[in-house]
mmCIF file with all atom_site columns, C-alpha atoms in Angstrom:
data_model
loop_
_atom_site.group_PDB
_atom_site.id
_atom_site.type_symbol
_atom_site.label_atom_id
_atom_site.label_alt_id
_atom_site.label_comp_id
_atom_site.label_asym_id
_atom_site.label_entity_id
_atom_site.label_seq_id
_atom_site.pdbx_PDB_ins_code
_atom_site.Cartn_x
_atom_site.Cartn_y
_atom_site.Cartn_z
_atom_site.occupancy
_atom_site.B_iso_or_equiv
_atom_site.pdbx_formal_charge
_atom_site.auth_seq_id
_atom_site.auth_comp_id
_atom_site.auth_asym_id
_atom_site.auth_atom_id
_atom_site.pdbx_PDB_model_num
ATOM 1   C CA . ALA A 1 1   ? 0.000   0.000  0.000   1.00 79.00 ? 1439 ALA A CA 1
ATOM 2   C CA . GLN A 1 2   ? 1.160   3.526  -0.709  1.00 88.00 ? 1440 GLN A CA 1
ATOM 3   C CA . SER A 1 3   ? 1.200   6.377  1.767   1.00 92.00 ? 1441 SER A CA 1
ATOM 4   C CA . VAL A 1 4   ? 2.335   9.951  2.188   1.00 95.00 ? 1442 VAL A CA 1
ATOM 5   C CA . ALA A 1 5   ? 3.447   11.799 5.303   1.00 96.00 ? 1443 ALA A CA 1
ATOM 6   C CA . GLN A 1 6   ? 3.594   15.539 5.716   1.00 97.00 ? 1444 GLN A CA 1
ATOM 7   C CA . PRO A 1 7   ? 5.278   15.900 9.089   1.00 96.00 ? 1445 PRO A CA 1
ATOM 8   C CA . GLU A 1 8   ? 4.402   19.549 9.666   1.00 96.00 ? 1446 GLU A CA 1
ATOM 9   C CA . ASP A 1 9   ? 0.819   20.667 10.138  1.00 95.00 ? 1447 ASP A CA 1
ATOM 10  C CA . GLN A 1 10  ? 1.854   24.295 9.816   1.00 97.00 ? 1448 GLN A CA 1
ATOM 11  C CA . VAL A 1 11  ? 4.762   26.245 8.365   1.00 98.00 ? 1449 VAL A CA 1
ATOM 12  C CA . ASN A 1 12  ? 5.202   29.927 9.094   1.00 98.00 ? 1450 ASN A CA 1
ATOM 13  C CA . VAL A 1 13  ? 7.685   32.102 7.219   1.00 98.00 ? 1451 VAL A CA 1
ATOM 14  C CA . ALA A 1 14  ? 8.293   35.787 6.612   1.00 98.00 ? 1452 ALA A CA 1
ATOM 15  C CA . GLU A 1 15  ? 7.731   37.200 3.162   1.00 98.00 ? 1453 GLU A CA 1
ATOM 16  C CA . GLY A 1 16  ? 10.917  37.052 1.124   1.00 97.00 ? 1454 GLY A CA 1
ATOM 17  C CA . ASN A 1 17  ? 12.339  34.114 3.053   1.00 98.00 ? 1455 ASN A CA 1
ATOM 18  C CA . PRO A 1 18  ? 12.721  30.610 1.633   1.00 98.00 ? 1456 PRO A CA 1
ATOM 19  C CA . LEU A 1 19  ? 9.774   28.279 2.015   1.00 98.00 ? 1457 LEU A CA 1
ATOM 20  C CA . THR A 1 20  ? 10.030  24.498 2.414   1.00 98.00 ? 1458 THR A CA 1
ATOM 21  C CA . VAL A 1 21  ? 7.143   22.075 2.844   1.00 98.00 ? 1459 VAL A CA 1
ATOM 22  C CA . LYS A 1 22  ? 8.195   18.532 3.652   1.00 98.00 ? 1460 LYS A CA 1
ATOM 23  C CA . CYS A 1 23  ? 6.847   15.281 2.229   1.00 98.00 ? 1461 CYS A CA 1
ATOM 24  C CA . THR A 1 24  ? 7.917   11.664 2.548   1.00 98.00 ? 1462 THR A CA 1
ATOM 25  C CA . TYR A 1 25  ? 6.303   8.735  0.788   1.00 97.00 ? 1463 TYR A CA 1
ATOM 26  C CA . SER A 1 26  ? 6.066   4.979  0.709   1.00 95.00 ? 1464 SER A CA 1
ATOM 27  C CA . VAL A 1 27  ? 5.295   2.893  -2.378  1.00 93.00 ? 1465 VAL A CA 1
ATOM 28  C CA . SER A 1 28  ? 6.168   -0.596 -3.510  1.00 90.00 ? 1466 SER A CA 1
ATOM 29  C CA . GLY A 1 29  ? 7.139   0.408  -7.039  1.00 88.00 ? 1467 GLY A CA 1
ATOM 30  C CA . ASN A 1 30  ? 8.296   3.593  -8.730  1.00 90.00 ? 1468 ASN A CA 1
ATOM 31  C CA . PRO A 1 31  ? 6.641   6.679  -7.284  1.00 93.00 ? 1469 PRO A CA 1
ATOM 32  C CA . TYR A 1 32  ? 4.729   9.246  -9.255  1.00 93.00 ? 1470 TYR A CA 1
ATOM 33  C CA . LEU A 1 33  ? 4.751   12.313 -6.985  1.00 95.00 ? 1471 LEU A CA 1
ATOM 34  C CA . PHE A 1 34  ? 2.590   15.417 -7.062  1.00 96.00 ? 1472 PHE A CA 1
ATOM 35  C CA . TRP A 1 35  ? 2.117   18.676 -5.191  1.00 98.00 ? 1473 TRP A CA 1
ATOM 36  C CA . TYR A 1 36  ? -1.185  20.531 -5.046  1.00 97.00 ? 1474 TYR A CA 1
ATOM 37  C CA . VAL A 1 37  ? -2.258  23.786 -3.398  1.00 97.00 ? 1475 VAL A CA 1
ATOM 38  C CA . GLN A 1 38  ? -5.682  24.624 -2.013  1.00 95.00 ? 1476 GLN A CA 1
ATOM 39  C CA . TYR A 1 39  ? -7.051  28.051 -1.176  1.00 91.00 ? 1477 TYR A CA 1
ATOM 40  C CA . PRO A 1 40  ? -9.978  28.344 1.281   1.00 86.00 ? 1478 PRO A CA 1
ATOM 41  C CA . ASN A 1 41  ? -13.193 26.721 0.061   1.00 81.00 ? 1479 ASN A CA 1
ATOM 42  C CA . ARG A 1 42  ? -11.678 25.951 -3.319  1.00 85.00 ? 1480 ARG A CA 1
ATOM 43  C CA . GLY A 1 43  ? -10.593 22.880 -5.207  1.00 88.00 ? 1481 GLY A CA 1
ATOM 44  C CA . LEU A 1 44  ? -6.992  21.768 -5.480  1.00 93.00 ? 1482 LEU A CA 1
ATOM 45  C CA . GLN A 1 45  ? -4.653  23.308 -8.010  1.00 95.00 ? 1483 GLN A CA 1
ATOM 46  C CA . PHE A 1 46  ? -1.810  21.292 -9.501  1.00 95.00 ? 1484 PHE A CA 1
ATOM 47  C CA . LEU A 1 47  ? 1.678   22.717 -8.851  1.00 97.00 ? 1485 LEU A CA 1
ATOM 48  C CA . LEU A 1 48  ? 4.167   20.156 -10.136 1.00 96.00 ? 1486 LEU A CA 1
ATOM 49  C CA . LYS A 1 49  ? 4.985   16.485 -10.514 1.00 95.00 ? 1487 LYS A CA 1
ATOM 50  C CA . TYR A 1 50  ? 7.886   14.079 -10.603 1.00 95.00 ? 1488 TYR A CA 1
ATOM 51  C CA . ILE A 1 51  ? 7.611   11.018 -12.823 1.00 92.00 ? 1489 ILE A CA 1
ATOM 52  C CA . THR A 1 52  ? 11.148  10.327 -13.967 1.00 90.00 ? 1490 THR A CA 1
ATOM 53  C CA . GLY A 1 53  ? 14.310  12.150 -14.982 1.00 91.00 ? 1491 GLY A CA 1
ATOM 54  C CA . ASP A 1 54  ? 15.852  15.174 -13.282 1.00 93.00 ? 1492 ASP A CA 1
ATOM 55  C CA . ASN A 1 55  ? 15.374  15.050 -9.518  1.00 95.00 ? 1493 ASN A CA 1
ATOM 56  C CA . LEU A 1 56  ? 14.655  18.786 -9.380  1.00 97.00 ? 1494 LEU A CA 1
ATOM 57  C CA . VAL A 1 57  ? 11.323  19.663 -10.937 1.00 97.00 ? 1495 VAL A CA 1
ATOM 58  C CA . LYS A 1 58  ? 9.984   23.146 -11.476 1.00 96.00 ? 1496 LYS A CA 1
ATOM 59  C CA . GLY A 1 59  ? 6.337   24.051 -11.374 1.00 95.00 ? 1497 GLY A CA 1
ATOM 60  C CA . SER A 1 60  ? 3.838   26.856 -11.223 1.00 92.00 ? 1498 SER A CA 1
ATOM 61  C CA . TYR A 1 61  ? 4.191   30.138 -9.298  1.00 93.00 ? 1499 TYR A CA 1
ATOM 62  C CA . GLY A 1 62  ? 7.949   29.726 -8.767  1.00 96.00 ? 1500 GLY A CA 1
ATOM 63  C CA . PHE A 1 63  ? 7.691   26.470 -6.825  1.00 97.00 ? 1501 PHE A CA 1
ATOM 64  C CA . GLU A 1 64  ? 10.091  23.578 -7.234  1.00 98.00 ? 1502 GLU A CA 1
ATOM 65  C CA . ALA A 1 65  ? 10.517  20.205 -5.591  1.00 98.00 ? 1503 ALA A CA 1
ATOM 66  C CA . GLU A 1 66  ? 13.396  17.811 -5.170  1.00 97.00 ? 1504 GLU A CA 1
ATOM 67  C CA . PHE A 1 67  ? 12.955  14.075 -5.448  1.00 97.00 ? 1505 PHE A CA 1
ATOM 68  C CA . ASN A 1 68  ? 15.281  12.109 -3.167  1.00 97.00 ? 1506 ASN A CA 1
ATOM 69  C CA . LYS A 1 69  ? 14.958  8.375  -3.682  1.00 95.00 ? 1507 LYS A CA 1
ATOM 70  C CA . SER A 1 70  ? 17.246  7.328  -0.829  1.00 95.00 ? 1508 SER A CA 1
ATOM 71  C CA . GLN A 1 71  ? 15.317  9.430  1.665   1.00 96.00 ? 1509 GLN A CA 1
ATOM 72  C CA . THR A 1 72  ? 11.938  8.760  -0.016  1.00 97.00 ? 1510 THR A CA 1
ATOM 73  C CA . SER A 1 73  ? 11.239  12.471 0.101   1.00 98.00 ? 1511 SER A CA 1
ATOM 74  C CA . PHE A 1 74  ? 9.752   15.057 -2.226  1.00 98.00 ? 1512 PHE A CA 1
ATOM 75  C CA . HIS A 1 75  ? 10.015  18.414 -0.475  1.00 98.00 ? 1513 HIS A CA 1
ATOM 76  C CA . LEU A 1 76  ? 8.385   21.489 -1.982  1.00 98.00 ? 1514 LEU A CA 1
ATOM 77  C CA . LYS A 1 77  ? 10.450  24.678 -2.062  1.00 98.00 ? 1515 LYS A CA 1
ATOM 78  C CA . LYS A 1 78  ? 10.207  28.296 -3.031  1.00 98.00 ? 1516 LYS A CA 1
ATOM 79  C CA . PRO A 1 79  ? 13.258  30.570 -2.789  1.00 97.00 ? 1517 PRO A CA 1
ATOM 80  C CA . SER A 1 80  ? 11.320  33.698 -1.807  1.00 97.00 ? 1518 SER A CA 1
ATOM 81  C CA . ALA A 1 81  ? 7.848   33.348 -0.317  1.00 98.00 ? 1519 ALA A CA 1
ATOM 82  C CA . LEU A 1 82  ? 4.981   35.748 -0.971  1.00 97.00 ? 1520 LEU A CA 1
ATOM 83  C CA . VAL A 1 83  ? 2.014   36.543 1.262   1.00 96.00 ? 1521 VAL A CA 1
ATOM 84  C CA . SER A 1 84  ? -0.173  35.158 -1.531  1.00 95.00 ? 1522 SER A CA 1
ATOM 85  C CA . ASP A 1 85  ? 1.500   31.741 -1.070  1.00 96.00 ? 1523 ASP A CA 1
ATOM 86  C CA . SER A 1 86  ? -0.432  31.329 2.171   1.00 96.00 ? 1524 SER A CA 1
ATOM 87  C CA . ALA A 1 87  ? -2.590  28.240 1.581   1.00 97.00 ? 1525 ALA A CA 1
ATOM 88  C CA . LEU A 1 88  ? -2.948  24.520 2.275   1.00 96.00 ? 1526 LEU A CA 1
ATOM 89  C CA . TYR A 1 89  ? -0.457  22.303 0.464   1.00 97.00 ? 1527 TYR A CA 1
ATOM 90  C CA . PHE A 1 90  ? -0.889  18.618 -0.309  1.00 97.00 ? 1528 PHE A CA 1
ATOM 91  C CA . CYS A 1 91  ? 1.654   16.054 -1.387  1.00 97.00 ? 1529 CYS A CA 1
ATOM 92  C CA . ALA A 1 92  ? 0.334   12.992 -3.226  1.00 96.00 ? 1530 ALA A CA 1
ATOM 93  C CA . VAL A 1 93  ? 1.805   9.746  -4.508  1.00 94.00 ? 1531 VAL A CA 1
ATOM 94  C CA . ARG A 1 94  ? 0.786   7.140  -7.033  1.00 91.00 ? 1532 ARG A CA 1
ATOM 95  C CA . ASP A 1 95  ? 2.420   3.733  -7.297  1.00 88.00 ? 1533 ASP A CA 1
ATOM 96  C CA . GLY A 1 96  ? 3.726   4.064  -10.835 1.00 83.00 ? 1534 GLY A CA 1
ATOM 97  C CA . PRO A 1 97  ? 1.736   3.475  -14.013 1.00 78.00 ? 1535 PRO A CA 1
ATOM 98  C CA . ASN A 1 98  ? -0.166  0.425  -12.768 1.00 73.00 ? 1536 ASN A CA 1
ATOM 99  C CA . ASP A 1 99  ? -2.125  2.110  -9.992  1.00 76.00 ? 1537 ASP A CA 1
ATOM 100 C CA . TYR A 1 100 ? -4.825  4.634  -10.795 1.00 77.00 ? 1538 TYR A CA 1
ATOM 101 C CA . LYS A 1 101 ? -5.179  5.921  -7.269  1.00 83.00 ? 1539 LYS A CA 1
ATOM 102 C CA . LEU A 1 102 ? -3.553  8.938  -5.680  1.00 89.00 ? 1540 LEU A CA 1
ATOM 103 C CA . SER A 1 103 ? -2.830  8.871  -1.956  1.00 92.00 ? 1541 SER A CA 1
ATOM 104 C CA . PHE A 1 104 ? -2.688  12.276 -0.294  1.00 94.00 ? 1542 PHE A CA 1
ATOM 105 C CA . GLY A 1 105 ? -0.911  13.524 2.765   1.00 95.00 ? 1543 GLY A CA 1
ATOM 106 C CA . ALA A 1 106 ? -2.873  15.304 5.489   1.00 94.00 ? 1544 ALA A CA 1
ATOM 107 C CA . GLY A 1 107 ? -1.769  18.693 4.244   1.00 96.00 ? 1545 GLY A CA 1
ATOM 108 C CA . THR A 1 108 ? 0.449   21.511 5.502   1.00 97.00 ? 1546 THR A CA 1
ATOM 109 C CA . THR A 1 109 ? -0.909  24.981 6.142   1.00 97.00 ? 1547 THR A CA 1
ATOM 110 C CA . VAL A 1 110 ? 1.544   27.639 5.034   1.00 98.00 ? 1548 VAL A CA 1
ATOM 111 C CA . THR A 1 111 ? 1.306   31.134 6.441   1.00 97.00 ? 1549 THR A CA 1
ATOM 112 C CA . VAL A 1 112 ? 3.532   33.844 5.010   1.00 97.00 ? 1550 VAL A CA 1
ATOM 113 C CA . ARG A 1 113 ? 3.610   37.000 7.114   1.00 97.00 ? 1551 ARG A CA 1
ATOM 114 C CA . ALA A 1 114 ? 4.279   40.404 5.619   1.00 95.00 ? 1552 ALA A CA 1
ATOM 115 C CA . ASP B 2 1   ? -10.693 24.711 -11.437 1.00 48.00 ? 748  ASP B CA 1
ATOM 116 C CA . GLY B 2 2   ? -11.008 25.008 -15.203 1.00 54.00 ? 749  GLY B CA 1
ATOM 117 C CA . GLY B 2 3   ? -13.134 22.496 -17.058 1.00 92.00 ? 750  GLY B CA 1
ATOM 118 C CA . ILE B 2 4   ? -14.727 20.779 -14.064 1.00 95.00 ? 751  ILE B CA 1
ATOM 119 C CA . THR B 2 5   ? -17.923 22.034 -12.521 1.00 96.00 ? 752  THR B CA 1
ATOM 120 C CA . GLN B 2 6   ? -19.524 20.891 -9.312  1.00 96.00 ? 753  GLN B CA 1
ATOM 121 C CA . SER B 2 7   ? -22.936 21.929 -8.147  1.00 91.00 ? 754  SER B CA 1
ATOM 122 C CA . PRO B 2 8   ? -24.168 23.160 -5.848  1.00 91.00 ? 755  PRO B CA 1
ATOM 123 C CA . LYS B 2 9   ? -21.377 24.893 -3.948  1.00 93.00 ? 756  LYS B CA 1
ATOM 124 C CA . TYR B 2 10  ? -23.211 24.485 -0.637  1.00 94.00 ? 757  TYR B CA 1
ATOM 125 C CA . LEU B 2 11  ? -25.799 21.825 0.143   1.00 94.00 ? 758  LEU B CA 1
ATOM 126 C CA . PHE B 2 12  ? -27.865 21.317 3.265   1.00 94.00 ? 759  PHE B CA 1
ATOM 127 C CA . ARG B 2 13  ? -29.852 18.180 4.004   1.00 91.00 ? 760  ARG B CA 1
ATOM 128 C CA . LYS B 2 14  ? -31.692 16.568 6.862   1.00 91.00 ? 761  LYS B CA 1
ATOM 129 C CA . GLU B 2 15  ? -30.413 13.331 8.285   1.00 91.00 ? 762  GLU B CA 1
ATOM 130 C CA . GLY B 2 16  ? -31.937 10.300 6.587   1.00 90.00 ? 763  GLY B CA 1
ATOM 131 C CA . GLN B 2 17  ? -32.198 11.887 3.150   1.00 91.00 ? 764  GLN B CA 1
ATOM 132 C CA . ASN B 2 18  ? -30.193 10.812 0.128   1.00 93.00 ? 765  ASN B CA 1
ATOM 133 C CA . VAL B 2 19  ? -28.471 13.608 -1.764  1.00 94.00 ? 766  VAL B CA 1
ATOM 134 C CA . THR B 2 20  ? -26.768 13.673 -5.165  1.00 96.00 ? 767  THR B CA 1
ATOM 135 C CA . LEU B 2 21  ? -23.747 15.835 -5.927  1.00 96.00 ? 768  LEU B CA 1
ATOM 136 C CA . SER B 2 22  ? -23.115 16.809 -9.513  1.00 97.00 ? 769  SER B CA 1
ATOM 137 C CA . CYS B 2 23  ? -19.766 16.684 -11.337 1.00 97.00 ? 770  CYS B CA 1
ATOM 138 C CA . GLU B 2 24  ? -19.335 17.585 -14.999 1.00 97.00 ? 771  GLU B CA 1
ATOM 139 C CA . GLN B 2 25  ? -16.136 17.934 -17.038 1.00 97.00 ? 772  GLN B CA 1
ATOM 140 C CA . ASN B 2 26  ? -15.501 19.230 -20.539 1.00 96.00 ? 773  ASN B CA 1
ATOM 141 C CA . LEU B 2 27  ? -11.840 18.209 -20.688 1.00 94.00 ? 774  LEU B CA 1
ATOM 142 C CA . ASN B 2 28  ? -12.535 14.983 -22.599 1.00 93.00 ? 775  ASN B CA 1
ATOM 143 C CA . HIS B 2 29  ? -10.907 13.063 -19.759 1.00 92.00 ? 776  HIS B CA 1
ATOM 144 C CA . ASP B 2 30  ? -11.547 9.341  -19.451 1.00 92.00 ? 777  ASP B CA 1
ATOM 145 C CA . ALA B 2 31  ? -10.999 9.060  -15.700 1.00 92.00 ? 778  ALA B CA 1
ATOM 146 C CA . MET B 2 32  ? -13.031 10.713 -12.946 1.00 94.00 ? 779  MET B CA 1
ATOM 147 C CA . TYR B 2 33  ? -12.740 10.574 -9.182  1.00 95.00 ? 780  TYR B CA 1
ATOM 148 C CA . TRP B 2 34  ? -14.621 11.528 -6.036  1.00 97.00 ? 781  TRP B CA 1
ATOM 149 C CA . TYR B 2 35  ? -12.811 12.515 -2.847  1.00 97.00 ? 782  TYR B CA 1
ATOM 150 C CA . ARG B 2 36  ? -13.939 13.504 0.586   1.00 97.00 ? 783  ARG B CA 1
ATOM 151 C CA . GLN B 2 37  ? -11.987 16.130 2.543   1.00 95.00 ? 784  GLN B CA 1
ATOM 152 C CA . ASP B 2 38  ? -12.183 16.465 6.307   1.00 93.00 ? 785  ASP B CA 1
ATOM 153 C CA . PRO B 2 39  ? -10.051 18.848 8.369   1.00 85.00 ? 786  PRO B CA 1
ATOM 154 C CA . GLY B 2 40  ? -6.617  17.425 9.130   1.00 80.00 ? 787  GLY B CA 1
ATOM 155 C CA . GLN B 2 41  ? -7.164  14.240 7.110   1.00 82.00 ? 788  GLN B CA 1
ATOM 156 C CA . GLY B 2 42  ? -6.254  15.193 3.591   1.00 87.00 ? 789  GLY B CA 1
ATOM 157 C CA . LEU B 2 43  ? -8.308  13.738 0.767   1.00 93.00 ? 790  LEU B CA 1
ATOM 158 C CA . ARG B 2 44  ? -9.755  10.250 0.822   1.00 94.00 ? 791  ARG B CA 1
ATOM 159 C CA . LEU B 2 45  ? -10.892 8.463  -2.317  1.00 94.00 ? 792  LEU B CA 1
ATOM 160 C CA . ILE B 2 46  ? -14.554 7.443  -2.425  1.00 97.00 ? 793  ILE B CA 1
ATOM 161 C CA . TYR B 2 47  ? -15.032 6.105  -5.960  1.00 96.00 ? 794  TYR B CA 1
ATOM 162 C CA . TYR B 2 48  ? -13.248 6.331  -9.277  1.00 94.00 ? 795  TYR B CA 1
ATOM 163 C CA . SER B 2 49  ? -14.086 5.544  -12.861 1.00 94.00 ? 796  SER B CA 1
ATOM 164 C CA . GLN B 2 50  ? -11.634 4.883  -15.654 1.00 90.00 ? 797  GLN B CA 1
ATOM 165 C CA . ILE B 2 51  ? -14.211 4.571  -18.407 1.00 91.00 ? 798  ILE B CA 1
ATOM 166 C CA . VAL B 2 52  ? -17.898 5.031  -19.077 1.00 94.00 ? 799  VAL B CA 1
ATOM 167 C CA . ASN B 2 53  ? -20.160 2.428  -17.437 1.00 95.00 ? 800  ASN B CA 1
ATOM 168 C CA . ASP B 2 54  ? -17.378 1.229  -15.155 1.00 94.00 ? 801  ASP B CA 1
ATOM 169 C CA . PHE B 2 55  ? -16.324 2.362  -11.699 1.00 95.00 ? 802  PHE B CA 1
ATOM 170 C CA . GLN B 2 56  ? -14.462 1.031  -8.665  1.00 94.00 ? 803  GLN B CA 1
ATOM 171 C CA . LYS B 2 57  ? -14.686 1.580  -4.944  1.00 95.00 ? 804  LYS B CA 1
ATOM 172 C CA . GLY B 2 58  ? -12.032 3.673  -3.310  1.00 93.00 ? 805  GLY B CA 1
ATOM 173 C CA . ASP B 2 59  ? -10.960 3.616  0.302   1.00 92.00 ? 806  ASP B CA 1
ATOM 174 C CA . ILE B 2 60  ? -14.196 4.875  1.872   1.00 95.00 ? 807  ILE B CA 1
ATOM 175 C CA . ALA B 2 61  ? -17.039 3.815  -0.460  1.00 96.00 ? 808  ALA B CA 1
ATOM 176 C CA . GLU B 2 62  ? -19.490 2.682  2.226   1.00 96.00 ? 809  GLU B CA 1
ATOM 177 C CA . GLY B 2 63  ? -22.639 4.803  2.212   1.00 96.00 ? 810  GLY B CA 1
ATOM 178 C CA . TYR B 2 64  ? -21.947 6.258  -1.233  1.00 97.00 ? 811  TYR B CA 1
ATOM 179 C CA . SER B 2 65  ? -22.953 5.323  -4.776  1.00 97.00 ? 812  SER B CA 1
ATOM 180 C CA . VAL B 2 66  ? -21.995 6.589  -8.229  1.00 98.00 ? 813  VAL B CA 1
ATOM 181 C CA . SER B 2 67  ? -22.874 6.187  -11.880 1.00 97.00 ? 814  SER B CA 1
ATOM 182 C CA . ARG B 2 68  ? -20.943 6.868  -15.079 1.00 97.00 ? 815  ARG B CA 1
ATOM 183 C CA . GLU B 2 69  ? -23.412 6.847  -17.945 1.00 97.00 ? 816  GLU B CA 1
ATOM 184 C CA . LYS B 2 70  ? -21.654 9.630  -19.856 1.00 96.00 ? 817  LYS B CA 1
ATOM 185 C CA . LYS B 2 71  ? -17.989 10.477 -20.214 1.00 96.00 ? 818  LYS B CA 1
ATOM 186 C CA . GLU B 2 72  ? -18.608 14.026 -19.024 1.00 97.00 ? 819  GLU B CA 1
ATOM 187 C CA . SER B 2 73  ? -20.598 13.225 -15.897 1.00 98.00 ? 820  SER B CA 1
ATOM 188 C CA . PHE B 2 74  ? -19.890 11.360 -12.655 1.00 98.00 ? 821  PHE B CA 1
ATOM 189 C CA . PRO B 2 75  ? -22.588 12.073 -10.036 1.00 98.00 ? 822  PRO B CA 1
ATOM 190 C CA . LEU B 2 76  ? -22.127 10.990 -6.427  1.00 97.00 ? 823  LEU B CA 1
ATOM 191 C CA . THR B 2 77  ? -25.046 10.007 -4.199  1.00 97.00 ? 824  THR B CA 1
ATOM 192 C CA . VAL B 2 78  ? -24.573 10.274 -0.465  1.00 96.00 ? 825  VAL B CA 1
ATOM 193 C CA . THR B 2 79  ? -27.036 7.825  1.021   1.00 94.00 ? 826  THR B CA 1
ATOM 194 C CA . SER B 2 80  ? -28.615 7.752  4.447   1.00 89.00 ? 827  SER B CA 1
ATOM 195 C CA . ALA B 2 81  ? -26.290 4.837  5.250   1.00 89.00 ? 828  ALA B CA 1
ATOM 196 C CA . GLN B 2 82  ? -23.279 7.186  5.362   1.00 90.00 ? 829  GLN B CA 1
ATOM 197 C CA . LYS B 2 83  ? -22.724 7.764  9.061   1.00 90.00 ? 830  LYS B CA 1
ATOM 198 C CA . ASN B 2 84  ? -20.864 11.077 8.878   1.00 92.00 ? 831  ASN B CA 1
ATOM 199 C CA . PRO B 2 85  ? -21.798 12.744 5.594   1.00 94.00 ? 832  PRO B CA 1
ATOM 200 C CA . THR B 2 86  ? -20.947 16.326 6.515   1.00 95.00 ? 833  THR B CA 1
ATOM 201 C CA . ALA B 2 87  ? -17.751 17.116 4.604   1.00 95.00 ? 834  ALA B CA 1
ATOM 202 C CA . PHE B 2 88  ? -16.237 18.911 1.616   1.00 95.00 ? 835  PHE B CA 1
ATOM 203 C CA . TYR B 2 89  ? -16.564 16.775 -1.524  1.00 97.00 ? 836  TYR B CA 1
ATOM 204 C CA . LEU B 2 90  ? -14.167 17.156 -4.435  1.00 96.00 ? 837  LEU B CA 1
ATOM 205 C CA . CYS B 2 91  ? -14.495 15.749 -7.910  1.00 96.00 ? 838  CYS B CA 1
ATOM 206 C CA . ALA B 2 92  ? -11.465 15.319 -10.161 1.00 95.00 ? 839  ALA B CA 1
ATOM 207 C CA . SER B 2 93  ? -10.637 14.061 -13.623 1.00 94.00 ? 840  SER B CA 1
ATOM 208 C CA . SER B 2 94  ? -7.553  12.984 -15.533 1.00 91.00 ? 841  SER B CA 1
ATOM 209 C CA . ILE B 2 95  ? -6.621  11.711 -18.951 1.00 88.00 ? 842  ILE B CA 1
ATOM 210 C CA . GLY B 2 96  ? -6.614  8.306  -17.358 1.00 73.00 ? 843  GLY B CA 1
ATOM 211 C CA . GLY B 2 97  ? -5.222  4.929  -18.161 1.00 66.00 ? 844  GLY B CA 1
ATOM 212 C CA . HIS B 2 98  ? -1.657  3.989  -17.420 1.00 61.00 ? 845  HIS B CA 1
ATOM 213 C CA . SER B 2 99  ? -0.507  7.558  -17.653 1.00 68.00 ? 846  SER B CA 1
ATOM 214 C CA . SER B 2 100 ? 1.407   9.958  -15.518 1.00 66.00 ? 847  SER B CA 1
ATOM 215 C CA . TYR B 2 101 ? -1.030  12.790 -15.964 1.00 79.00 ? 848  TYR B CA 1
ATOM 216 C CA . GLU B 2 102 ? -2.156  14.818 -13.023 1.00 89.00 ? 849  GLU B CA 1
ATOM 217 C CA . GLN B 2 103 ? -5.717  15.061 -11.797 1.00 91.00 ? 850  GLN B CA 1
ATOM 218 C CA . TYR B 2 104 ? -7.668  18.278 -12.206 1.00 93.00 ? 851  TYR B CA 1
ATOM 219 C CA . PHE B 2 105 ? -10.093 19.231 -9.471  1.00 94.00 ? 852  PHE B CA 1
ATOM 220 C CA . GLY B 2 106 ? -13.448 20.935 -9.402  1.00 95.00 ? 853  GLY B CA 1
ATOM 221 C CA . PRO B 2 107 ? -14.312 23.710 -6.917  1.00 94.00 ? 854  PRO B CA 1
ATOM 222 C CA . GLY B 2 108 ? -15.981 21.335 -4.465  1.00 95.00 ? 855  GLY B CA 1
ATOM 223 C CA . THR B 2 109 ? -19.363 20.972 -2.775  1.00 96.00 ? 856  THR B CA 1
ATOM 224 C CA . ARG B 2 110 ? -19.705 21.531 0.951   1.00 95.00 ? 857  ARG B CA 1
ATOM 225 C CA . LEU B 2 111 ? -22.397 19.212 2.300   1.00 95.00 ? 858  LEU B CA 1
ATOM 226 C CA . THR B 2 112 ? -23.923 19.793 5.703   1.00 95.00 ? 859  THR B CA 1
ATOM 227 C CA . VAL B 2 113 ? -26.308 17.228 7.136   1.00 93.00 ? 860  VAL B CA 1
ATOM 228 C CA . THR B 2 114 ? -28.225 18.038 10.310  1.00 91.00 ? 861  THR B CA 1
#
């Protein structure tokens, strides 16, 4: 069975500082990894994904994530956070091409203070 | 949220009543999904469908039913057998099959049962 852990319920940073949201995963095969963002009372918006290739993937709104196979991690990063980045962030994993299901972490609430 | 509509945005029902949540997509996606979101628990998969007239139970299907008579539509019925129906319900779609494509989410329906 696949699973995702987001060890921090909340992350607080000052505007302009680097932002990191942590994610670790467990799958039996090759992981397909995704990050989504959710604003209050809205659906989820796709940010980026790792399927194969370069371990550093770049996505929307200046976000990037680094895949680390040995640590089974896929942390989301942004070099300089904005107040508008304040939202709920979800990491999700799929067990390669043979599993249709996404498993989501519990989410991390990011607050960026001005 | 582009391409996926969910209606209504807010729904109120009395306990013991069945209620149907609408999900429509115009993305020509084969696969559609229903998730339930509760605070602090991330998203949990209720049902998914990879093709018209076929669907599978997810992790928490008890008390729910679905149909997939058209490619564009995947309605979810919350039955009176669902013990804790009050939640935020999200519909998603993807190109489907053995692909690495991300899921796209609708804006959600917040169901309150009293």
